[in-house]
Amino acid sequence: MALDQAGELARGAELYVTLEPCNHSGRTPPCTQRILASGIRRVVIGVSDPNPRVIGGGADYLRSNGISVDEGVLEEQCRELIRPFIKYITTSLPLIAMKAGLTLDGKISLKRGRRATITGPESHRFVHRLRDHYDALVVGIGTVIADDPLLTTRIPGKRGNDPVRVILDTHLRIDEDARVLHADSAAATWIFCGPDCASAKADRLRSEKVRVFSVACGRDGKLDLDRIVRLLAAENIMSVLVEGGARVHGEFIKRQLVDRVYLFYAPFFGGTGGNSVIECDEPFSSSLRITRSKARRYGSDVLIEGDVCYGNLET
Ligand SMILES: NC(=O)c1ccc[n+]([C@@H]2O[C@H](COP(=O)([O-])OP(=O)(O)OC[C@H]3O[C@@H](n4cnc5c(N)ncnc54)[C@H](OP(=O)(O)O)[C@@H]3O)[C@@H](O)[C@H]2O)c1
């Protein structure tokens, strides 16, 4: 698109790209051919193509056709920008991030299964900017029932990108009037339910904007999250923001599916009545450690974000 816009101005110019231009036909023809045709003289590359099938192809091809190529410029920063793509292309799975607003004692609600505003407006604004960058959001039916959320991206002055809204609802308990099913949004809502749920309701729910997927349950009777994540990947979803609630976070963490966290801590204690940020039917001890962590303030909240490292905390 940039080369189309530049037209003849590209002749003799330098091209700065995050990712090594591809040298093969995928969804688009080879980028290298387009670069050669445009008359670009020099290409500066952030990250070499992580696709195991094409390593080195693009840069070498450009060099062999007389173009000057520099690689690895601001590599760390570029790698950060394209993390979902790197995870997807190397594992065929999406990057999965967990987001929660919680009290200092780790509660995401103040009364079990009830809606509560925990974090402030500055954090809420940042959450909408986060949504703008993800391909899909995941919530459990408990959250849909408690909060009746829209799950759209709302950024003042900008039409944000709405992620696909994914709801985990084994028995199709969702209210047919739930706001998430009727949101004014370019994106669809996908409901994952178990194999035995009422097909008449599933048929009523299905529309141009709502898809219902029936998936197997694991031995614990819960929807098989590993399978759902693979299904999302098969639908070209490269990044997923898991927004809760407690049980959904618990299962994603128990299965070690979370790569990254965004935890917004509000400066108060929630007490004993609400949901803890991770809950599970069977007790499990999580040895999840946050690495490369950063702390930032949003109003009176503190965001802790970082990558997840699974391992034995005792070692
Ligand atoms: N502060 C925050 O950031 C935040 C964000 C979201 C929600 N919340 C709060 O969290 C509370 C809701 O949490 P919750 O734990 O009750 O509900 P939840 O995590 O939203 O949903 C849990 C339900 O999802 C269904 N589900 C289907 N497959 C599942 C799977 N593989 N793993 C886990 N769940 C699966 C199950 O119901 P079925 O068996 O019927 O399918 C399960 O009971 C509410 O109070 C809400 O306000 C807070």
PDB file of C-alpha atoms and ligand atoms in Angstrom, residues 99-102 108-109 111-116 118 139-144 146-147 168-171 173 222-225 243-249 251 275 279, ligand 1:
ATOM      1  CA  LYS A  99      -6.305  -8.764  31.348  1.00  0.00           C
ATOM      2  CA  ALA A 100      -7.954  -8.056  34.699  1.00  0.00           C
ATOM      3  CA  GLY A 101      -8.858  -5.134  36.913  1.00  0.00           C
ATOM      4  CA  LEU A 102      -8.311  -6.154  40.523  1.00  0.00           C
ATOM      5  CA  ILE A 108     -12.056  -8.933  40.409  1.00  0.00           C
ATOM      6  CA  SER A 109     -15.525  -8.519  41.935  1.00  0.00           C
ATOM      7  CA  LYS A 111     -19.731  -9.821  45.518  1.00  0.00           C
ATOM      8  CA  ARG A 112     -19.515 -13.190  43.798  1.00  0.00           C
ATOM      9  CA  GLY A 113     -20.837 -13.110  40.240  1.00  0.00           C
ATOM     10  CA  ARG A 114     -21.861  -9.455  40.493  1.00  0.00           C
ATOM     11  CA  ARG A 115     -20.656  -6.529  38.444  1.00  0.00           C
ATOM     12  CA  ALA A 116     -18.366  -4.042  40.214  1.00  0.00           C
ATOM     13  CA  ILE A 118     -12.899  -1.671  40.388  1.00  0.00           C
ATOM     14  CA  VAL A 139     -14.997 -14.067  28.255  1.00  0.00           C
ATOM     15  CA  GLY A 140     -16.943 -16.712  30.136  1.00  0.00           C
ATOM     16  CA  ILE A 141     -20.718 -16.848  30.303  1.00  0.00           C
ATOM     17  CA  GLY A 142     -20.461 -15.869  33.996  1.00  0.00           C
ATOM     18  CA  THR A 143     -19.158 -12.455  32.934  1.00  0.00           C
ATOM     19  CA  VAL A 144     -21.780 -12.045  30.204  1.00  0.00           C
ATOM     20  CA  ALA A 146     -23.042 -10.571  35.493  1.00  0.00           C
ATOM     21  CA  ASP A 147     -21.895  -7.581  33.433  1.00  0.00           C
ATOM     22  CA  LEU A 168     -17.454 -19.728  26.448  1.00  0.00           C
ATOM     23  CA  ASP A 169     -20.928 -21.030  27.233  1.00  0.00           C
ATOM     24  CA  THR A 170     -21.191 -24.819  27.560  1.00  0.00           C
ATOM     25  CA  HIS A 171     -24.990 -24.981  27.937  1.00  0.00           C
ATOM     26  CA  ARG A 173     -27.165 -20.030  28.925  1.00  0.00           C
ATOM     27  CA  LYS A 222     -15.494 -28.046  30.701  1.00  0.00           C
ATOM     28  CA  LEU A 223     -15.092 -26.884  27.127  1.00  0.00           C
ATOM     29  CA  ASP A 224     -11.711 -28.029  25.856  1.00  0.00           C
ATOM     30  CA  LEU A 225      -9.675 -24.806  25.825  1.00  0.00           C
ATOM     31  CA  GLU A 243     -10.895 -10.662  29.826  1.00  0.00           C
ATOM     32  CA  GLY A 244     -12.200 -13.080  32.444  1.00  0.00           C
ATOM     33  CA  GLY A 245     -13.908 -13.718  34.674  1.00  0.00           C
ATOM     34  CA  ALA A 246     -12.357 -15.694  37.467  1.00  0.00           C
ATOM     35  CA  ARG A 247     -13.033 -19.210  36.192  1.00  0.00           C
ATOM     36  CA  VAL A 248     -11.951 -18.496  32.671  1.00  0.00           C
ATOM     37  CA  HIS A 249      -8.700 -16.940  33.933  1.00  0.00           C
ATOM     38  CA  GLU A 251      -8.578 -22.460  33.386  1.00  0.00           C
ATOM     39  CA  ASN A 275     -14.258 -13.463  43.078  1.00  0.00           C
ATOM     40  CA  GLU A 279     -10.672 -19.600  40.416  1.00  0.00           C
TER      41      GLU A 279
HETATM   42  N1  LIG B   1     -12.563  -6.922  37.198  1.00  0.00           N
HETATM   43  C1  LIG B   1     -12.445  -7.543  36.041  1.00  0.00           C
HETATM   44  O1  LIG B   1     -11.460  -7.361  35.293  1.00  0.00           O
HETATM   45  C2  LIG B   1     -13.503  -8.520  35.617  1.00  0.00           C
HETATM   46  C3  LIG B   1     -13.539  -8.974  34.282  1.00  0.00           C
HETATM   47  C4  LIG B   1     -14.494  -9.908  33.924  1.00  0.00           C
HETATM   48  C5  LIG B   1     -15.393 -10.372  34.867  1.00  0.00           C
HETATM   49  N2  LIG B   1     -15.336  -9.909  36.145  1.00  0.00           N
HETATM   50  C6  LIG B   1     -16.258 -10.432  37.170  1.00  0.00           C
HETATM   51  O2  LIG B   1     -16.052 -11.837  37.290  1.00  0.00           O
HETATM   52  C7  LIG B   1     -17.274 -12.434  37.732  1.00  0.00           C
HETATM   53  C8  LIG B   1     -17.585 -13.601  36.800  1.00  0.00           C
HETATM   54  O3  LIG B   1     -16.596 -14.590  36.967  1.00  0.00           O
HETATM   55  P1  LIG B   1     -17.011 -16.123  36.913  1.00  0.00           P
HETATM   56  O4  LIG B   1     -15.823 -16.926  37.301  1.00  0.00           O
HETATM   57  O5  LIG B   1     -18.268 -16.276  37.680  1.00  0.00           O
HETATM   58  O6  LIG B   1     -17.430 -16.328  35.392  1.00  0.00           O
HETATM   59  P2  LIG B   1     -16.598 -16.439  34.028  1.00  0.00           P
HETATM   60  O7  LIG B   1     -15.196 -16.832  34.276  1.00  0.00           O
HETATM   61  O8  LIG B   1     -16.876 -15.231  33.229  1.00  0.00           O
HETATM   62  O9  LIG B   1     -17.370 -17.628  33.327  1.00  0.00           O
HETATM   63  C9  LIG B   1     -17.218 -18.910  33.854  1.00  0.00           C
HETATM   64  C10 LIG B   1     -18.158 -19.844  33.145  1.00  0.00           C
HETATM   65  O10 LIG B   1     -17.788 -19.990  31.771  1.00  0.00           O
HETATM   66  C11 LIG B   1     -18.170 -21.270  31.350  1.00  0.00           C
HETATM   67  N3  LIG B   1     -17.069 -21.984  30.738  1.00  0.00           N
HETATM   68  C12 LIG B   1     -17.184 -22.752  29.639  1.00  0.00           C
HETATM   69  N4  LIG B   1     -16.039 -23.354  29.357  1.00  0.00           N
HETATM   70  C13 LIG B   1     -15.173 -22.971  30.288  1.00  0.00           C
HETATM   71  C14 LIG B   1     -13.811 -23.298  30.506  1.00  0.00           C
HETATM   72  N5  LIG B   1     -13.140 -24.120  29.708  1.00  0.00           N
HETATM   73  N6  LIG B   1     -13.205 -22.750  31.567  1.00  0.00           N
HETATM   74  C15 LIG B   1     -13.861 -21.904  32.378  1.00  0.00           C
HETATM   75  N7  LIG B   1     -15.158 -21.547  32.224  1.00  0.00           N
HETATM   76  C16 LIG B   1     -15.807 -22.096  31.172  1.00  0.00           C
HETATM   77  C17 LIG B   1     -18.641 -22.042  32.585  1.00  0.00           C
HETATM   78  O11 LIG B   1     -20.056 -21.966  32.633  1.00  0.00           O
HETATM   79  P3  LIG B   1     -20.878 -23.113  31.891  1.00  0.00           P
HETATM   80  O12 LIG B   1     -20.445 -24.408  32.499  1.00  0.00           O
HETATM   81  O13 LIG B   1     -22.299 -22.792  32.101  1.00  0.00           O
HETATM   82  O14 LIG B   1     -20.462 -23.012  30.481  1.00  0.00           O
HETATM   83  C18 LIG B   1     -18.069 -21.224  33.722  1.00  0.00           C
HETATM   84  O15 LIG B   1     -18.819 -21.333  34.918  1.00  0.00           O
HETATM   85  C19 LIG B   1     -18.331 -11.368  37.683  1.00  0.00           C
HETATM   86  O16 LIG B   1     -18.525 -10.863  38.985  1.00  0.00           O
HETATM   87  C20 LIG B   1     -17.713 -10.300  36.802  1.00  0.00           C
HETATM   88  O17 LIG B   1     -18.228  -9.005  37.116  1.00  0.00           O
HETATM   89  C21 LIG B   1     -14.423  -8.991  36.529  1.00  0.00           C
END
